[in-house]
XYZ file of C-alpha atoms in Angstrom:
134
model
C -2.695 117.057 -164.163
C -3.287 120.334 -162.554
C -6.853 119.595 -161.909
C -5.828 116.358 -160.086
C -3.142 118.141 -157.956
C -5.650 120.883 -156.784
C -8.280 118.095 -156.086
C -5.660 116.323 -153.976
C -4.686 119.502 -152.196
C -8.307 120.243 -151.316
C -8.831 116.651 -150.077
C -5.651 117.033 -148.020
C -6.764 120.247 -146.447
C -10.272 118.897 -145.717
C -8.634 115.656 -144.214
C -6.322 117.966 -142.065
C -9.391 119.971 -140.718
C -11.188 116.876 -139.847
C -8.125 115.554 -137.975
C -7.481 118.710 -135.998
C -11.250 118.946 -135.093
C -11.421 115.378 -133.729
C -10.258 114.394 -130.280
C -6.992 112.501 -131.302
C -5.123 111.212 -128.303
C -2.973 108.445 -129.650
C 0.507 108.771 -128.018
C 3.846 107.589 -129.663
C 4.094 104.934 -126.859
C 0.544 103.636 -127.612
C 1.463 103.445 -131.443
C 4.544 101.473 -130.617
C 2.586 99.081 -128.374
C 0.008 98.637 -131.093
C 2.601 97.828 -133.671
C 4.198 95.352 -131.451
C 1.009 93.679 -130.405
C -0.129 93.168 -134.097
C 3.327 92.174 -135.318
C 2.641 93.396 -138.793
C -0.306 94.637 -140.958
C -3.584 93.863 -139.076
C -5.285 93.161 -142.284
C -2.851 90.991 -144.366
C -0.177 90.038 -141.762
C 2.780 91.504 -143.837
C 5.545 91.986 -141.388
C 8.276 93.169 -143.625
C 6.388 96.278 -144.847
C 6.424 99.809 -143.497
C 3.393 100.100 -141.407
C 1.070 103.195 -141.464
C -1.758 104.160 -138.841
C -5.069 103.143 -140.237
C -8.235 104.115 -138.484
C -10.792 101.243 -138.265
C -13.571 103.687 -138.287
C -12.252 106.330 -140.838
C -11.888 109.917 -139.995
C -14.357 110.750 -142.602
C -16.859 108.781 -140.848
C -16.375 110.023 -137.355
C -13.255 107.955 -136.386
C -10.383 109.406 -134.343
C -6.751 108.458 -133.699
C -7.161 106.607 -130.554
C -6.138 103.502 -128.887
C -9.382 101.752 -129.606
C -9.466 102.813 -133.343
C -6.143 102.467 -134.934
C -4.241 99.489 -136.310
C -1.080 99.081 -138.169
C -1.589 98.588 -141.924
C 0.876 98.224 -144.919
C 0.655 100.762 -147.543
C -1.255 98.418 -149.892
C -4.086 97.494 -147.401
C -4.245 101.319 -146.040
C -4.713 102.573 -149.676
C -7.251 99.873 -150.702
C -9.291 100.369 -147.599
C -9.157 104.175 -148.083
C -12.286 105.489 -146.008
C -14.302 102.262 -146.362
C -16.156 100.585 -143.370
C -13.725 97.859 -142.263
C -16.156 94.921 -142.217
C -17.385 95.667 -145.818
C -13.781 95.934 -146.946
C -12.647 92.792 -145.407
C -15.536 90.897 -147.024
C -14.855 92.579 -150.348
C -11.201 91.579 -150.085
C -12.095 88.061 -148.966
C -10.073 88.480 -145.844
C -11.074 86.685 -142.506
C -13.347 89.289 -140.941
C -14.277 87.347 -137.668
C -10.536 86.654 -136.920
C -9.607 90.451 -137.577
C -12.513 91.630 -135.385
C -11.894 89.076 -132.423
C -8.076 89.803 -132.605
C -8.598 93.602 -132.561
C -11.011 93.408 -129.540
C -8.321 91.188 -127.703
C -5.560 93.532 -128.514
C -7.409 96.620 -127.428
C -8.399 94.907 -124.017
C -4.860 93.753 -123.555
C -3.235 97.203 -124.312
C -5.666 99.193 -122.229
C -5.030 96.829 -119.171
C -1.189 97.160 -119.734
C -1.284 100.815 -120.204
C -3.503 101.463 -117.344
C -1.297 99.434 -115.057
C 1.742 101.415 -116.293
C -0.017 104.563 -115.647
C -0.995 103.358 -112.139
C 2.748 102.514 -111.451
C 3.611 106.206 -112.620
C 0.969 107.665 -110.405
C 2.147 105.632 -107.439
C 5.851 106.537 -107.959
C 5.135 110.146 -108.405
C 3.052 110.045 -105.185
C 5.534 108.142 -103.167
C 8.244 110.691 -104.295
C 6.069 113.598 -103.162
C 5.151 112.040 -99.945
C 8.891 111.221 -99.108
C 9.927 114.853 -99.849
C 7.453 116.151 -97.197
């Protein structure tokens, strides 16, 4: 039992170092938008479960917590996928790989468009305020 705990602690420290070393720029607003866009677990579709952030390309394989790489996952799917490559894991679990990949790409494009439009609005409104103060 003690060995298991120390192994888990070492793994947690290693994961934390990888996380801190990577460029992770997912904002809380982006995470909320991702959860709303998927409407549940990205892998199994469970909507009543508590959703966790899952990196499509795991941190251990060079992934980061970014808009392009994070999907909501239920605890079961997140634990099952672990640090596996998503397409191999989907095939092994006999889940619809092409459907997931297509939906993932569509959601990322949609979110990027919507978020860039809202950033443009913020930039324009802040510029307008500055111009009117002059």
